[in-house]
Amino acid sequence: EQRDDAVGLTVLALSLLLFVIGPLGVVLLWYLRGRDPHTGLVVPDYVTEPPDALPPAMAGSLIDEKVDTQDILSTLVDLAHRGYIVMEEINKSYSFTRTDKSDSDLRKFERSFLKDFFQGDDVQTLTRLRYKFAGKIPNLRNQIMEELIAEGYLPSSPQSVRRSYSILAVLIFVLGIASLFFLGVFLGDNAGLVCFPVFAIIITAIALFIAARHMPKKTVKGTEAALKYLVLGGAATAT
């Protein structure tokens, strides 16, 4: 009975320790591996020009470290503004015409966008494109991220980082479930206490799964550019 009491007390103490250390360890992991670097850059409250020559799709993807649909569609407006596309409104719909301006000075994802959008034609409409362009989006996402990495704004693919930590969270969760059986056998008469360490492991897994979304980080160059773009966006909104 004394041995069982000692085992039960030890299990409770270790469970409490794991319940505290687990989530705190996840926070420490984010602080060391997922937090954007501190640059010491003093960003003015108001800027009148973009901090660099990044197109809007890359700037938007850099800020939140993911390529949203609106980031990709912003390329359409940007290319029209730069003279590669002519946009016309016809009967409450839009028609897009490819100009004869060469695409040799465009980035890889911008050339891919033009190719995927027009699909061999010189004129395109949203109605004709409705179900044909969606399948091209994943490749465009990858190309945008590859360019951000190649130009030193990101150290690695954010999607890969999120996936890696999510897989680790799932493994810890499975470990917690599997330990129900093994700890139950080990504890014998104190098998009822097995729920405490298992609960602590599962809480840690959930904390890591949530943190996985925030583990991607920028380089120093990327952090500085993102801060400037955020200030620029705030100034544009205020205007």
CSV table of C-alpha atoms in Angstrom, one decimal:
chain,number,residue,atom,x,y,z
A,1,GLU,CA,0.0,0.0,0.0
A,2,GLN,CA,2.9,2.4,0.8
A,3,ARG,CA,4.5,1.6,-2.6
A,4,ASP,CA,1.2,2.2,-4.4
A,5,ASP,CA,0.7,5.5,-2.6
A,6,ALA,CA,4.3,6.5,-3.5
A,7,VAL,CA,3.7,5.5,-7.2
A,8,GLY,CA,0.4,7.4,-7.3
A,9,LEU,CA,2.0,10.6,-5.8
A,10,THR,CA,4.9,10.4,-8.2
A,11,VAL,CA,2.6,10.0,-11.2
A,12,LEU,CA,0.5,13.0,-10.1
A,13,ALA,CA,3.7,15.1,-9.5
A,14,LEU,CA,5.1,14.2,-12.9
A,15,SER,CA,1.8,14.8,-14.6
A,16,LEU,CA,1.6,18.3,-13.1
A,17,LEU,CA,5.2,19.0,-14.1
A,18,LEU,CA,4.5,17.8,-17.7
A,19,PHE,CA,1.4,19.9,-17.8
A,20,VAL,CA,3.4,23.0,-17.1
A,21,ILE,CA,6.6,22.1,-18.9
A,22,GLY,CA,4.9,20.9,-22.1
A,23,PRO,CA,3.1,24.1,-23.1
A,24,LEU,CA,5.9,26.3,-21.8
A,25,GLY,CA,8.3,24.2,-23.9
A,26,VAL,CA,6.1,24.9,-27.0
A,27,VAL,CA,6.3,28.6,-26.3
A,28,LEU,CA,10.1,28.4,-25.9
A,29,LEU,CA,10.3,26.5,-29.1
A,30,TRP,CA,8.4,29.3,-30.9
A,31,TYR,CA,10.6,31.9,-29.3
A,32,LEU,CA,13.8,30.2,-30.4
A,33,ARG,CA,12.8,28.8,-33.8
A,34,GLY,CA,9.6,30.6,-35.0
A,35,ARG,CA,9.9,34.2,-33.9
A,36,ASP,CA,10.9,36.7,-36.6
A,37,PRO,CA,14.4,38.1,-35.9
A,38,HIS,CA,14.8,41.4,-34.1
A,39,THR,CA,16.3,43.9,-36.5
A,40,GLY,CA,16.6,47.0,-34.5
A,41,LEU,CA,15.2,48.9,-37.5
A,42,VAL,CA,13.3,52.1,-36.7
A,43,VAL,CA,10.4,52.3,-39.2
A,44,PRO,CA,8.9,55.7,-39.7
A,45,ASP,CA,5.2,56.2,-38.9
A,46,TYR,CA,4.6,57.3,-42.5
A,47,VAL,CA,6.1,56.2,-45.8
A,48,THR,CA,5.2,57.4,-49.3
A,49,GLU,CA,6.9,54.8,-51.4
A,50,PRO,CA,7.2,51.0,-51.4
A,51,PRO,CA,10.3,49.7,-49.5
A,52,ASP,CA,11.5,47.7,-52.5
A,53,ALA,CA,10.4,46.5,-55.9
A,54,LEU,CA,8.4,43.5,-54.8
A,55,PRO,CA,5.2,42.9,-56.8
A,56,PRO,CA,2.0,42.9,-54.7
A,57,ALA,CA,1.7,39.1,-54.7
A,58,MET,CA,5.1,38.7,-53.1
A,59,ALA,CA,4.6,41.6,-50.7
A,60,GLY,CA,1.3,40.2,-49.4
A,61,SER,CA,2.7,36.7,-49.2
A,62,LEU,CA,5.7,37.9,-47.2
A,63,ILE,CA,3.7,39.7,-44.6
A,64,ASP,CA,1.6,36.7,-43.5
A,65,GLU,CA,4.0,34.0,-44.8
A,66,LYS,CA,1.3,32.4,-47.0
A,67,VAL,CA,0.0,32.9,-50.5
A,68,ASP,CA,-3.7,33.8,-50.4
A,69,THR,CA,-6.0,33.8,-53.4
A,70,GLN,CA,-6.1,37.6,-53.3
A,71,ASP,CA,-2.3,37.7,-53.5
A,72,ILE,CA,-2.4,35.8,-56.8
A,73,LEU,CA,-5.3,37.8,-58.2
A,74,SER,CA,-3.4,41.0,-57.3
A,75,THR,CA,-1.0,40.0,-60.1
A,76,LEU,CA,-3.7,40.5,-62.6
A,77,VAL,CA,-4.3,44.2,-61.6
A,78,ASP,CA,-0.5,44.7,-61.3
A,79,LEU,CA,0.2,43.4,-64.8
A,80,ALA,CA,-2.6,45.6,-66.2
A,81,HIS,CA,-1.1,48.6,-64.4
A,82,ARG,CA,2.3,47.8,-65.9
A,83,GLY,CA,0.9,47.5,-69.5
A,84,TYR,CA,0.9,43.8,-70.0
A,85,ILE,CA,-2.8,43.5,-70.0
A,86,VAL,CA,-5.7,45.7,-71.0
A,87,MET,CA,-8.8,45.4,-68.8
A,88,GLU,CA,-12.3,46.4,-70.2
A,89,GLU,CA,-15.7,46.2,-68.6
A,90,ILE,CA,-18.3,44.9,-71.0
A,91,ASN,CA,-21.9,44.3,-70.0
A,92,LYS,CA,-21.1,44.1,-66.3
A,93,SER,CA,-18.3,41.7,-67.0
A,94,TYR,CA,-14.6,42.1,-67.7
A,95,SER,CA,-12.6,41.3,-70.7
A,96,PHE,CA,-8.8,41.0,-70.6
A,97,THR,CA,-6.5,41.5,-73.6
A,98,ARG,CA,-2.8,40.6,-73.7
A,99,THR,CA,-0.8,43.4,-75.1
A,100,ASP,CA,2.3,42.9,-77.3
A,101,LYS,CA,4.6,44.0,-74.5
A,102,SER,CA,7.4,41.4,-74.0
A,103,ASP,CA,7.4,39.4,-70.8
A,104,SER,CA,11.1,38.9,-70.8
A,105,ASP,CA,11.6,41.2,-67.8
A,106,LEU,CA,8.9,39.6,-65.7
A,107,ARG,CA,9.5,37.2,-62.8
A,108,LYS,CA,8.9,33.5,-63.3
A,109,PHE,CA,5.6,33.4,-61.5
A,110,GLU,CA,4.3,36.5,-63.5
A,111,ARG,CA,5.1,34.8,-66.8
A,112,SER,CA,3.4,31.6,-65.5
A,113,PHE,CA,0.4,33.7,-64.5
A,114,LEU,CA,0.1,35.2,-68.0
A,115,LYS,CA,0.4,31.8,-69.6
A,116,ASP,CA,-2.1,30.2,-67.2
A,117,PHE,CA,-4.5,33.1,-67.4
A,118,PHE,CA,-4.8,33.5,-71.2
A,119,GLN,CA,-4.1,29.8,-72.0
A,120,GLY,CA,-2.9,30.5,-75.5
A,121,ASP,CA,-5.5,33.2,-76.4
A,122,ASP,CA,-5.0,36.9,-76.7
A,123,VAL,CA,-8.3,37.7,-75.1
A,124,GLN,CA,-9.8,36.2,-72.0
A,125,THR,CA,-13.0,36.7,-69.9
A,126,LEU,CA,-13.8,35.6,-66.4
A,127,THR,CA,-16.7,33.6,-67.6
A,128,ARG,CA,-14.5,31.4,-69.9
A,129,LEU,CA,-11.9,31.1,-67.2
A,130,ARG,CA,-14.2,30.3,-64.3
A,131,TYR,CA,-13.3,26.6,-63.9
A,132,LYS,CA,-9.9,26.5,-65.7
A,133,PHE,CA,-7.7,28.7,-63.6
A,134,ALA,CA,-8.2,27.2,-60.1
A,135,GLY,CA,-6.0,24.2,-60.9
A,136,LYS,CA,-3.1,26.5,-61.7
A,137,ILE,CA,-3.1,28.2,-58.3
A,138,PRO,CA,-1.0,25.7,-56.4
A,139,ASN,CA,1.9,26.0,-58.8
A,140,LEU,CA,1.7,29.8,-58.7
A,141,ARG,CA,1.8,29.6,-54.9
A,142,ASN,CA,4.9,27.5,-55.0
A,143,GLN,CA,6.6,29.8,-57.5
A,144,ILE,CA,5.9,32.9,-55.4
A,145,MET,CA,7.3,31.3,-52.3
A,146,GLU,CA,10.4,30.0,-54.2
A,147,GLU,CA,11.1,33.6,-55.3
A,148,LEU,CA,10.8,35.0,-51.8
A,149,ILE,CA,13.2,32.3,-50.6
A,150,ALA,CA,15.6,32.8,-53.5
A,151,GLU,CA,15.8,36.6,-52.8
A,152,GLY,CA,16.5,36.1,-49.1
A,153,TYR,CA,13.1,37.2,-47.6
A,154,LEU,CA,12.3,33.7,-46.2
A,155,PRO,CA,14.8,31.0,-45.0
A,156,SER,CA,12.6,28.1,-46.1
A,157,SER,CA,9.1,27.2,-47.2
A,158,PRO,CA,6.5,28.3,-44.6
A,159,GLN,CA,4.2,25.5,-45.7
A,160,SER,CA,6.9,22.9,-45.1
A,161,VAL,CA,7.6,24.3,-41.7
A,162,ARG,CA,4.0,24.3,-40.7
A,163,ARG,CA,3.6,20.7,-42.0
A,164,SER,CA,6.7,19.4,-40.1
A,165,TYR,CA,5.5,20.8,-36.7
A,166,SER,CA,1.9,19.6,-37.4
A,167,ILE,CA,3.2,16.1,-38.0
A,168,LEU,CA,5.3,16.3,-34.8
A,169,ALA,CA,2.1,17.4,-32.9
A,170,VAL,CA,0.2,14.4,-34.3
A,171,LEU,CA,3.0,12.0,-33.2
A,172,ILE,CA,3.0,13.4,-29.7
A,173,PHE,CA,-0.8,13.1,-29.6
A,174,VAL,CA,-0.6,9.4,-30.8
A,175,LEU,CA,2.1,8.9,-28.1
A,176,GLY,CA,-0.3,10.2,-25.5
A,177,ILE,CA,-3.1,7.9,-26.6
A,178,ALA,CA,-0.8,4.9,-26.8
A,179,SER,CA,0.6,5.6,-23.3
A,180,LEU,CA,-2.9,4.9,-21.9
A,181,PHE,CA,-2.3,1.2,-22.3
A,182,PHE,CA,1.4,1.0,-21.3
A,183,LEU,CA,1.0,3.2,-18.3
A,184,GLY,CA,-2.1,1.4,-17.2
A,185,VAL,CA,-0.2,-1.9,-17.1
A,186,PHE,CA,2.8,-0.3,-15.3
A,187,LEU,CA,0.7,1.4,-12.6
A,188,GLY,CA,-1.3,-1.7,-11.8
A,189,ASP,CA,-3.8,-0.8,-9.0
A,190,ASN,CA,-3.2,2.9,-9.7
A,191,ALA,CA,-4.2,2.5,-13.4
A,192,GLY,CA,-6.9,5.2,-12.8
A,193,LEU,CA,-4.2,7.8,-12.5
A,194,VAL,CA,-3.1,7.2,-16.1
A,195,CYS,CA,-5.5,9.9,-17.3
A,196,PHE,CA,-3.4,12.7,-15.8
A,197,PRO,CA,-0.1,12.2,-17.7
A,198,VAL,CA,-2.0,11.3,-20.8
A,199,PHE,CA,-4.0,14.5,-20.5
A,200,ALA,CA,-0.8,16.5,-20.1
A,201,ILE,CA,0.7,14.9,-23.2
A,202,ILE,CA,-2.4,15.7,-25.2
A,203,ILE,CA,-2.5,19.3,-24.1
A,204,THR,CA,1.1,19.6,-25.2
A,205,ALA,CA,0.3,18.1,-28.6
A,206,ILE,CA,-2.6,20.6,-29.0
A,207,ALA,CA,-0.4,23.5,-28.1
A,208,LEU,CA,2.2,22.4,-30.6
A,209,PHE,CA,-0.4,22.0,-33.3
A,210,ILE,CA,-1.6,25.5,-32.7
A,211,ALA,CA,1.9,26.9,-32.6
A,212,ALA,CA,2.7,25.1,-35.9
A,213,ARG,CA,0.9,27.8,-37.8
A,214,HIS,CA,3.2,30.5,-36.3
A,215,MET,CA,6.5,28.6,-36.6
A,216,PRO,CA,7.5,29.9,-40.1
A,217,LYS,CA,9.8,33.0,-39.8
A,218,LYS,CA,11.3,35.6,-42.0
A,219,THR,CA,14.9,36.5,-42.5
A,220,VAL,CA,16.2,39.9,-41.2
A,221,LYS,CA,15.7,41.2,-44.8
A,222,GLY,CA,12.2,39.8,-44.9
A,223,THR,CA,11.3,41.2,-41.4
A,224,GLU,CA,12.5,44.7,-42.3
A,225,ALA,CA,10.6,44.7,-45.6
A,226,ALA,CA,7.4,43.3,-44.0
A,227,LEU,CA,7.5,46.0,-41.3
A,228,LYS,CA,7.8,48.7,-44.0
A,229,TYR,CA,5.0,47.2,-46.0
A,230,LEU,CA,2.7,47.1,-43.0
A,231,VAL,CA,3.4,50.8,-42.3
A,232,LEU,CA,2.8,51.6,-46.0
A,233,GLY,CA,-0.5,49.6,-45.9
A,234,GLY,CA,-1.6,51.5,-42.8
A,235,ALA,CA,-0.8,54.8,-44.5
A,236,ALA,CA,-2.7,53.8,-47.6
A,237,THR,CA,-5.7,52.8,-45.5
A,238,ALA,CA,-5.7,56.1,-43.6
A,239,THR,CA,-5.5,58.0,-46.9
